[in-house]
mmCIF file of C-alpha atoms in Angstrom:
data_model
loop_
_atom_site.group_PDB
_atom_site.id
_atom_site.type_symbol
_atom_site.label_atom_id
_atom_site.label_comp_id
_atom_site.label_asym_id
_atom_site.label_seq_id
_atom_site.Cartn_x
_atom_site.Cartn_y
_atom_site.Cartn_z
ATOM 1 C CA MET A 26 -21.413 52.041 -21.948
ATOM 2 C CA ALA A 27 -20.974 55.511 -20.666
ATOM 3 C CA ALA A 28 -23.030 58.058 -22.325
ATOM 4 C CA ALA A 29 -23.155 61.811 -21.553
ATOM 5 C CA VAL A 30 -27.167 62.964 -21.613
ATOM 6 C CA VAL A 31 -29.474 65.613 -19.949
ATOM 7 C CA GLU A 32 -32.777 64.617 -17.915
ATOM 8 C CA GLY A 33 -33.473 68.777 -17.080
ATOM 9 C CA PHE A 34 -32.958 71.374 -18.814
ATOM 10 C CA GLY A 35 -30.205 74.097 -17.305
ATOM 11 C CA GLY A 36 -26.580 74.835 -17.583
ATOM 12 C CA PRO A 37 -23.605 72.886 -17.705
ATOM 13 C CA GLU A 38 -24.498 70.576 -14.348
ATOM 14 C CA ARG A 39 -27.545 69.064 -15.959
ATOM 15 C CA VAL A 40 -24.917 66.947 -17.908
ATOM 16 C CA GLU A 41 -24.655 63.511 -16.649
ATOM 17 C CA VAL A 42 -22.533 60.640 -17.913
ATOM 18 C CA VAL A 43 -24.341 57.463 -17.443
ATOM 19 C CA ARG A 44 -24.279 53.745 -18.004
ATOM 20 C CA VAL A 45 -26.488 52.462 -20.955
ATOM 21 C CA PRO A 46 -26.770 49.741 -23.127
ATOM 22 C CA ILE A 47 -24.147 49.309 -26.087
ATOM 23 C CA PRO A 48 -26.705 49.818 -29.265
ATOM 24 C CA ARG A 49 -27.052 47.238 -32.350
ATOM 25 C CA PRO A 50 -27.172 48.521 -35.696
ATOM 26 C CA GLY A 51 -30.753 47.754 -37.839
ATOM 27 C CA ALA A 52 -30.722 47.560 -41.443
ATOM 28 C CA GLY A 53 -28.619 50.158 -43.544
ATOM 29 C CA GLN A 54 -26.746 50.967 -40.540
ATOM 30 C CA VAL A 55 -23.381 50.386 -38.625
ATOM 31 C CA ARG A 56 -21.905 50.760 -35.273
ATOM 32 C CA VAL A 57 -18.954 52.722 -34.657
ATOM 33 C CA ARG A 58 -16.668 52.879 -32.092
ATOM 34 C CA VAL A 59 -16.305 56.555 -30.954
ATOM 35 C CA ARG A 60 -12.469 57.708 -30.352
ATOM 36 C CA ALA A 61 -13.510 61.565 -30.621
ATOM 37 C CA ALA A 62 -16.612 63.423 -31.009
ATOM 38 C CA GLY A 63 -17.269 67.669 -31.804
ATOM 39 C CA LEU A 64 -19.091 69.719 -28.630
ATOM 40 C CA ASN A 65 -20.896 71.958 -30.717
ATOM 41 C CA PRO A 66 -23.131 74.846 -29.777
ATOM 42 C CA VAL A 67 -26.372 73.125 -31.092
ATOM 43 C CA ASP A 68 -25.443 70.893 -27.576
ATOM 44 C CA GLY A 69 -25.866 73.606 -25.353
ATOM 45 C CA ALA A 70 -28.959 74.801 -27.104
ATOM 46 C CA VAL A 71 -30.432 70.903 -26.619
ATOM 47 C CA ARG A 72 -29.092 71.281 -22.858
ATOM 48 C CA ALA A 73 -30.831 74.428 -22.402
ATOM 49 C CA GLY A 74 -34.336 73.441 -23.644
ATOM 50 C CA VAL A 75 -34.165 75.256 -27.372
ATOM 51 C CA PHE A 76 -35.372 72.007 -29.158
ATOM 52 C CA GLY A 77 -37.709 70.711 -26.546
ATOM 53 C CA GLY A 78 -37.775 66.846 -25.007
ATOM 54 C CA GLU A 79 -38.989 67.854 -21.488
ATOM 55 C CA GLY A 80 -39.236 64.526 -19.592
ATOM 56 C CA GLN A 81 -36.992 62.791 -21.876
ATOM 57 C CA ARG A 82 -33.316 61.586 -21.469
ATOM 58 C CA LEU A 83 -31.459 63.404 -24.349
ATOM 59 C CA GLY A 84 -27.979 62.567 -25.759
ATOM 60 C CA PHE A 85 -25.334 65.201 -27.305
ATOM 61 C CA GLY A 86 -23.279 64.713 -29.972
ATOM 62 C CA TRP A 87 -23.787 65.382 -33.924
ATOM 63 C CA ASP A 88 -19.864 64.913 -34.867
ATOM 64 C CA VAL A 89 -18.117 61.444 -34.587
ATOM 65 C CA ALA A 90 -14.556 59.856 -35.617
ATOM 66 C CA GLY A 91 -13.662 56.537 -34.987
ATOM 67 C CA GLU A 92 -14.192 52.978 -36.440
ATOM 68 C CA ILE A 93 -16.573 50.689 -37.523
ATOM 69 C CA GLU A 94 -17.482 47.741 -34.946
ATOM 70 C CA GLU A 95 -20.299 46.208 -36.439
ATOM 71 C CA LEU A 96 -22.419 46.173 -39.895
ATOM 72 C CA GLY A 97 -26.081 45.779 -40.015
ATOM 73 C CA ALA A 98 -27.990 44.010 -42.612
ATOM 74 C CA GLU A 99 -28.062 45.421 -46.387
ATOM 75 C CA VAL A 100 -24.666 47.474 -45.153
ATOM 76 C CA SER A 101 -22.029 47.382 -48.189
ATOM 77 C CA GLY A 102 -18.852 49.288 -49.277
ATOM 78 C CA TRP A 103 -17.783 49.227 -45.283
ATOM 79 C CA ALA A 104 -15.779 46.608 -43.182
ATOM 80 C CA VAL A 105 -15.482 45.888 -39.770
ATOM 81 C CA ALA A 106 -12.286 48.478 -38.274
ATOM 82 C CA ASP A 107 -12.692 51.064 -41.510
ATOM 83 C CA ARG A 108 -11.999 54.563 -39.758
ATOM 84 C CA VAL A 109 -14.797 56.651 -40.615
ATOM 85 C CA VAL A 110 -16.195 60.200 -39.651
ATOM 86 C CA GLY A 111 -19.631 60.716 -39.657
ATOM 87 C CA LEU A 112 -23.061 63.063 -38.513
ATOM 88 C CA HIS A 113 -25.384 61.914 -36.159
ATOM 89 C CA TYR A 114 -28.581 64.585 -37.389
ATOM 90 C CA GLY A 115 -31.072 65.431 -34.951
ATOM 91 C CA THR A 116 -31.923 67.803 -32.005
ATOM 92 C CA VAL A 117 -34.088 65.749 -29.835
ATOM 93 C CA LYS A 118 -32.452 61.995 -29.398
ATOM 94 C CA PRO A 119 -31.925 59.401 -26.535
ATOM 95 C CA LEU A 120 -28.368 58.873 -27.571
ATOM 96 C CA GLY A 121 -25.650 61.349 -29.826
ATOM 97 C CA THR A 122 -22.641 60.622 -30.596
ATOM 98 C CA HIS A 123 -21.089 61.566 -26.879
ATOM 99 C CA ALA A 124 -21.327 57.966 -25.760
ATOM 100 C CA GLU A 125 -18.555 55.199 -26.327
ATOM 101 C CA TYR A 126 -20.241 53.839 -29.293
ATOM 102 C CA VAL A 127 -22.933 55.388 -31.594
ATOM 103 C CA VAL A 128 -24.936 53.461 -34.435
ATOM 104 C CA LEU A 129 -25.320 55.756 -37.707
ATOM 105 C CA ASP A 130 -27.060 55.149 -41.148
ATOM 106 C CA ALA A 131 -24.304 53.704 -43.613
ATOM 107 C CA SER A 132 -25.130 56.811 -45.777
ATOM 108 C CA ALA A 133 -23.654 59.088 -43.168
ATOM 109 C CA LEU A 134 -20.125 57.923 -42.945
ATOM 110 C CA ALA A 135 -17.142 58.726 -44.696
ATOM 111 C CA PRO A 136 -13.827 57.734 -44.539
ATOM 112 C CA ALA A 137 -11.687 59.604 -42.109
ATOM 113 C CA PRO A 138 -8.939 61.680 -43.452
ATOM 114 C CA ALA A 139 -5.901 59.677 -43.620
ATOM 115 C CA SER A 140 -3.717 63.173 -42.762
ATOM 116 C CA VAL A 141 -4.744 63.809 -39.472
ATOM 117 C CA ASP A 142 -6.015 62.066 -36.175
ATOM 118 C CA ASP A 143 -9.329 60.748 -34.676
ATOM 119 C CA VAL A 144 -9.537 64.244 -32.442
ATOM 120 C CA THR A 145 -8.792 66.691 -35.425
ATOM 121 C CA ALA A 146 -11.236 64.429 -37.936
ATOM 122 C CA ALA A 147 -13.920 64.920 -35.598
ATOM 123 C CA ALA A 148 -14.157 69.056 -36.253
ATOM 124 C CA LEU A 149 -15.382 68.043 -39.651
ATOM 125 C CA PRO A 150 -18.546 66.668 -39.890
ATOM 126 C CA LEU A 151 -20.773 69.067 -38.559
ATOM 127 C CA SER A 152 -18.816 72.497 -39.318
ATOM 128 C CA GLY A 153 -17.760 71.293 -42.589
ATOM 129 C CA LEU A 154 -20.957 70.271 -43.821
ATOM 130 C CA THR A 155 -22.863 73.533 -42.666
ATOM 131 C CA ALA A 156 -19.998 76.002 -44.040
ATOM 132 C CA ALA A 157 -20.226 73.891 -47.542
ATOM 133 C CA ARG A 158 -23.540 73.989 -47.902
ATOM 134 C CA ALA A 159 -23.873 77.767 -47.090
ATOM 135 C CA VAL A 160 -21.541 78.894 -49.330
ATOM 136 C CA GLY A 161 -22.559 76.384 -52.102
ATOM 137 C CA GLN A 162 -25.982 78.311 -51.313
ATOM 138 C CA LEU A 163 -24.330 81.708 -52.356
ATOM 139 C CA GLU A 164 -24.635 80.970 -55.838
ATOM 140 C CA LEU A 165 -22.800 83.430 -57.225
ATOM 141 C CA ALA A 166 -19.944 83.783 -59.640
ATOM 142 C CA PRO A 167 -16.332 83.484 -59.521
ATOM 143 C CA GLY A 168 -15.177 86.841 -58.154
ATOM 144 C CA ALA A 169 -17.866 87.909 -56.017
ATOM 145 C CA SER A 170 -17.214 89.324 -53.156
ATOM 146 C CA VAL A 171 -18.338 87.320 -50.257
ATOM 147 C CA LEU A 172 -18.500 88.543 -46.287
ATOM 148 C CA VAL A 173 -18.448 86.000 -43.683
ATOM 149 C CA THR A 174 -19.539 86.612 -40.299
ATOM 150 C CA GLY A 175 -17.850 85.327 -37.176
ATOM 151 C CA ALA A 176 -15.381 83.934 -39.157
ATOM 152 C CA ALA A 177 -12.950 82.980 -36.612
ATOM 153 C CA GLY A 178 -15.266 80.480 -35.816
ATOM 154 C CA ALA A 179 -15.489 76.725 -35.973
ATOM 155 C CA VAL A 180 -17.765 77.197 -38.942
ATOM 156 C CA GLY A 181 -16.864 80.498 -40.104
ATOM 157 C CA GLY A 182 -13.416 79.394 -40.155
ATOM 158 C CA LEU A 183 -14.181 76.650 -42.918
ATOM 159 C CA ALA A 184 -16.432 78.839 -44.584
ATOM 160 C CA VAL A 185 -13.700 81.567 -45.765
ATOM 161 C CA GLN A 186 -11.806 78.610 -46.865
ATOM 162 C CA LEU A 187 -14.268 77.405 -48.440
ATOM 163 C CA ALA A 188 -15.552 80.595 -50.070
ATOM 164 C CA ALA A 189 -11.833 81.489 -51.023
ATOM 165 C CA ARG A 190 -11.600 78.261 -52.771
ATOM 166 C CA ALA A 191 -14.608 78.763 -54.773
ATOM 167 C CA GLY A 192 -13.009 81.817 -56.066
ATOM 168 C CA TYR A 193 -15.044 84.287 -54.370
ATOM 169 C CA VAL A 194 -13.116 87.689 -53.205
ATOM 170 C CA VAL A 195 -13.700 86.849 -48.900
ATOM 171 C CA THR A 196 -13.889 89.803 -46.416
ATOM 172 C CA ALA A 197 -14.221 88.218 -42.716
ATOM 173 C CA LEU A 198 -16.217 89.596 -40.009
ATOM 174 C CA ALA A 199 -14.120 88.913 -36.574
ATOM 175 C CA GLY A 200 -12.669 90.465 -33.461
ATOM 176 C CA ALA A 201 -9.752 92.606 -34.194
ATOM 177 C CA ASP A 202 -7.072 89.773 -32.801
ATOM 178 C CA ASP A 203 -8.192 88.060 -35.412
ATOM 179 C CA GLU A 204 -7.145 88.968 -38.326
ATOM 180 C CA GLU A 205 -3.964 87.227 -38.985
ATOM 181 C CA LEU A 206 -5.884 84.100 -38.504
ATOM 182 C CA VAL A 207 -8.728 84.532 -41.070
ATOM 183 C CA ARG A 208 -6.563 86.062 -43.594
ATOM 184 C CA SER A 209 -4.363 82.843 -43.296
ATOM 185 C CA LEU A 210 -7.378 81.362 -44.108
ATOM 186 C CA GLY A 211 -8.060 83.031 -47.152
ATOM 187 C CA ALA A 212 -9.858 86.446 -46.387
ATOM 188 C CA THR A 213 -8.373 89.203 -48.417
ATOM 189 C CA ARG A 214 -10.564 91.604 -46.664
ATOM 190 C CA PHE A 215 -10.922 92.236 -42.871
ATOM 191 C CA VAL A 216 -13.737 93.983 -41.050
ATOM 192 C CA PRO A 217 -13.095 94.194 -37.104
ATOM 193 C CA ARG A 218 -16.315 93.432 -35.572
ATOM 194 C CA GLY A 219 -18.994 96.188 -34.845
ATOM 195 C CA GLY A 220 -17.555 97.692 -37.961
ATOM 196 C CA ALA A 221 -18.856 97.588 -41.737
ATOM 197 C CA PRO A 222 -17.621 96.803 -45.078
ATOM 198 C CA ALA A 223 -16.031 99.395 -47.306
ATOM 199 C CA ALA A 224 -18.887 99.050 -49.826
ATOM 200 C CA ALA A 225 -21.903 96.292 -49.936
ATOM 201 C CA VAL A 226 -20.922 92.886 -50.934
ATOM 202 C CA ASP A 227 -22.286 90.543 -53.259
ATOM 203 C CA GLY A 228 -23.424 87.923 -50.515
ATOM 204 C CA VAL A 229 -22.950 87.156 -46.716
ATOM 205 C CA VAL A 230 -22.802 83.847 -44.903
ATOM 206 C CA ASP A 231 -23.908 84.995 -41.738
ATOM 207 C CA THR A 232 -22.011 82.276 -39.137
ATOM 208 C CA ALA A 233 -22.145 84.565 -36.391
ATOM 209 C CA VAL A 234 -26.057 85.025 -36.797
ATOM 210 C CA LEU A 235 -26.134 88.801 -36.814
ATOM 211 C CA GLY A 236 -29.237 88.784 -39.143
ATOM 212 C CA GLY A 237 -30.733 91.957 -39.999
ATOM 213 C CA PRO A 238 -27.179 94.094 -39.588
ATOM 214 C CA ALA A 239 -25.329 91.458 -41.828
ATOM 215 C CA LEU A 240 -28.055 91.774 -44.660
ATOM 216 C CA ALA A 241 -27.957 95.065 -44.592
ATOM 217 C CA PHE A 242 -24.179 94.502 -45.919
ATOM 218 C CA VAL A 243 -25.409 92.857 -49.153
ATOM 219 C CA ARG A 244 -26.317 95.067 -52.211
ATOM 220 C CA ASP A 245 -29.370 95.019 -53.919
ATOM 221 C CA GLY A 246 -30.192 91.595 -55.466
ATOM 222 C CA GLY A 247 -27.187 89.695 -53.751
ATOM 223 C CA ALA A 248 -27.388 86.687 -51.246
ATOM 224 C CA TYR A 249 -27.569 86.034 -47.525
ATOM 225 C CA VAL A 250 -27.059 82.775 -46.559
ATOM 226 C CA GLY A 251 -28.080 82.062 -42.562
ATOM 227 C CA LEU A 252 -27.189 78.882 -40.927
ATOM 228 C CA ILE A 253 -30.525 78.701 -38.732
ATOM 229 C CA PRO A 254 -33.966 77.542 -40.040
ATOM 230 C CA GLY A 255 -36.351 80.293 -38.547
ATOM 231 C CA ALA A 256 -33.679 82.806 -37.823
ATOM 232 C CA ALA A 257 -33.001 84.798 -40.968
ATOM 233 C CA PRO A 258 -34.473 88.123 -41.933
ATOM 234 C CA ALA A 259 -36.898 88.959 -43.764
ATOM 235 C CA ALA A 260 -36.359 89.796 -47.477
ATOM 236 C CA GLU A 261 -35.511 93.013 -48.728
ATOM 237 C CA ARG A 262 -34.216 95.187 -51.781
ATOM 238 C CA GLY A 263 -34.251 91.779 -54.164
ATOM 239 C CA VAL A 264 -32.000 90.072 -51.702
ATOM 240 C CA ARG A 265 -32.262 86.333 -52.086
ATOM 241 C CA VAL A 266 -32.217 84.944 -48.606
ATOM 242 C CA VAL A 267 -31.634 81.600 -47.569
ATOM 243 C CA GLU A 268 -32.014 79.333 -44.512
ATOM 244 C CA GLN A 269 -29.544 76.596 -45.204
ATOM 245 C CA GLU A 270 -30.338 73.136 -42.723
ATOM 246 C CA VAL A 271 -27.417 70.479 -42.575
ATOM 247 C CA ALA A 272 -28.059 67.023 -43.658
ATOM 248 C CA ALA A 273 -26.283 63.857 -42.814
ATOM 249 C CA ASP A 274 -24.394 63.184 -46.170
ATOM 250 C CA GLY A 275 -22.037 61.056 -46.457
ATOM 251 C CA ALA A 276 -21.193 61.646 -49.951
ATOM 252 C CA HIS A 277 -20.601 65.454 -49.917
ATOM 253 C CA LEU A 278 -18.771 64.317 -46.674
ATOM 254 C CA ALA A 279 -16.206 62.362 -48.202
ATOM 255 C CA ARG A 280 -15.621 65.459 -50.587
ATOM 256 C CA LEU A 281 -14.640 67.444 -47.788
ATOM 257 C CA VAL A 282 -12.546 64.363 -46.481
ATOM 258 C CA THR A 283 -10.513 64.630 -49.724
ATOM 259 C CA LEU A 284 -9.993 68.647 -49.558
ATOM 260 C CA VAL A 285 -8.595 67.901 -45.498
ATOM 261 C CA ASP A 286 -6.025 65.426 -47.351
ATOM 262 C CA ALA A 287 -4.910 67.682 -50.100
ATOM 263 C CA GLY A 288 -4.121 70.159 -47.453
ATOM 264 C CA GLU A 289 -6.919 72.553 -48.889
ATOM 265 C CA LEU A 290 -9.174 72.737 -45.916
ATOM 266 C CA ALA A 291 -7.492 73.393 -42.326
ATOM 267 C CA LEU A 292 -9.233 71.973 -39.175
ATOM 268 C CA ARG A 293 -9.145 73.460 -35.517
ATOM 269 C CA VAL A 294 -9.389 72.045 -32.594
ATOM 270 C CA ALA A 295 -9.262 74.461 -29.460
ATOM 271 C CA ARG A 296 -9.171 72.030 -26.723
ATOM 272 C CA THR A 297 -10.057 67.809 -25.672
ATOM 273 C CA PHE A 298 -11.862 66.805 -22.638
ATOM 274 C CA PRO A 299 -12.259 62.994 -22.017
ATOM 275 C CA LEU A 300 -16.065 61.890 -22.007
ATOM 276 C CA ALA A 301 -16.149 61.576 -18.212
ATOM 277 C CA GLU A 302 -15.615 65.240 -18.065
ATOM 278 C CA ALA A 303 -18.409 66.266 -20.324
ATOM 279 C CA PRO A 304 -20.002 68.714 -17.895
ATOM 280 C CA LYS A 305 -16.850 70.497 -17.919
ATOM 281 C CA ALA A 306 -16.441 70.554 -21.379
ATOM 282 C CA HIS A 307 -19.783 72.106 -21.621
ATOM 283 C CA ALA A 308 -19.145 74.696 -19.171
ATOM 284 C CA HIS A 309 -16.298 75.978 -21.765
ATOM 285 C CA LEU A 310 -18.854 76.138 -24.347
ATOM 286 C CA ALA A 311 -19.537 79.476 -24.610
ATOM 287 C CA ASP A 312 -15.776 80.564 -23.582
ATOM 288 C CA PRO A 313 -15.694 83.562 -26.163
ATOM 289 C CA GLY A 314 -11.961 83.073 -26.903
ATOM 290 C CA THR A 315 -12.407 79.762 -28.142
ATOM 291 C CA ARG A 316 -11.131 79.608 -31.604
ATOM 292 C CA GLY A 317 -12.245 75.853 -33.016
ATOM 293 C CA ARG A 318 -13.632 72.900 -31.774
ATOM 294 C CA ILE A 319 -14.045 71.382 -28.366
ATOM 295 C CA VAL A 320 -13.790 67.280 -28.790
ATOM 296 C CA LEU A 321 -14.837 64.912 -26.633
ATOM 297 C CA THR A 322 -12.377 61.816 -26.469
ATOM 298 C CA ALA A 323 -13.983 57.942 -25.502
#
C-alpha cells in the first residue's frame, strides 16, 4: 500500500510516499480502509523532528475516516464495511493514517457521522476530541465567561461551539477578518488578534498557545486550559492551570459524532489533497489563511 512517511527531518520536501506492506490487525484491533485523513500541525512537528525518532521511518496522521475491512480476534460490536472515524494516537510511529490502510484498536473507533462525507468526517477526531477535552476541563458554572484564543482555527472553532453549547458566554480571539465566522460559531464577544478582552474572563481555552499573555486575561481564581503538554505558563493568582492531552477515546468520539449529525457541531475542511501529493499538502500546512482542516484522500 501507499503511505506518507519521513526518514529525515526537515521541511515538506522530506515527506515521501512509499510502498509498505498492508498491516494486519491483532487481537482487539481492526483494519480500516482509509478514505480520508486530516493533516494536523502535529504532523508538521513530527516532520521537523520535534518529538524525536532520528534514524527511524516515521508515519503521519492521527485522524481517519473510512470503512472497516478486517476484524482482529476478540473484536465485537463492529462488522466489515462499517463506516467509522477514529484517532490513531502517537507522535513517533512507523505508520499513521496517511496511508491506504491503518490498523487501530477497536476502542478508538466511532461510527462515522451519517450526515457528512468521509472528507468532512476526517476533520473531527483529533480536533474534536482536543476541543471537547479542553472545554470540559474548564469546570466552570454555566454563564461563566470563557475566552477561546485562535478561535477561527480548526480546534478553536470547535472549542467555541462546544463552549457555547456548555452554556458559557464565549469571547473569541481571532484575526480581524474572522469576526463574522466566529460569531456564527457561537461567540457573543470578539477580540481581534493583538487585543485584550474588556474585562477579565473566568476561563481561557488557549488553542493559539499564547501562554502567559492568555493567562493574564483570566481573573484571579479562574481557569486556564492549554493544549500542549509542557507548554502552559506557571500558575499564578490562584488560576488553575490545566494541560490537557488528547486520548484515543471512541466513546467520547461517538458523542461528538452525535452532535455533528444533530447539526450542533459544524466541521470545516479548508482543502483536500490526494495521498500522492502529501508533500504538497505539508507545504500548505502553515498557510496563515487556512480556516479548517487540510485533508488527504486515499
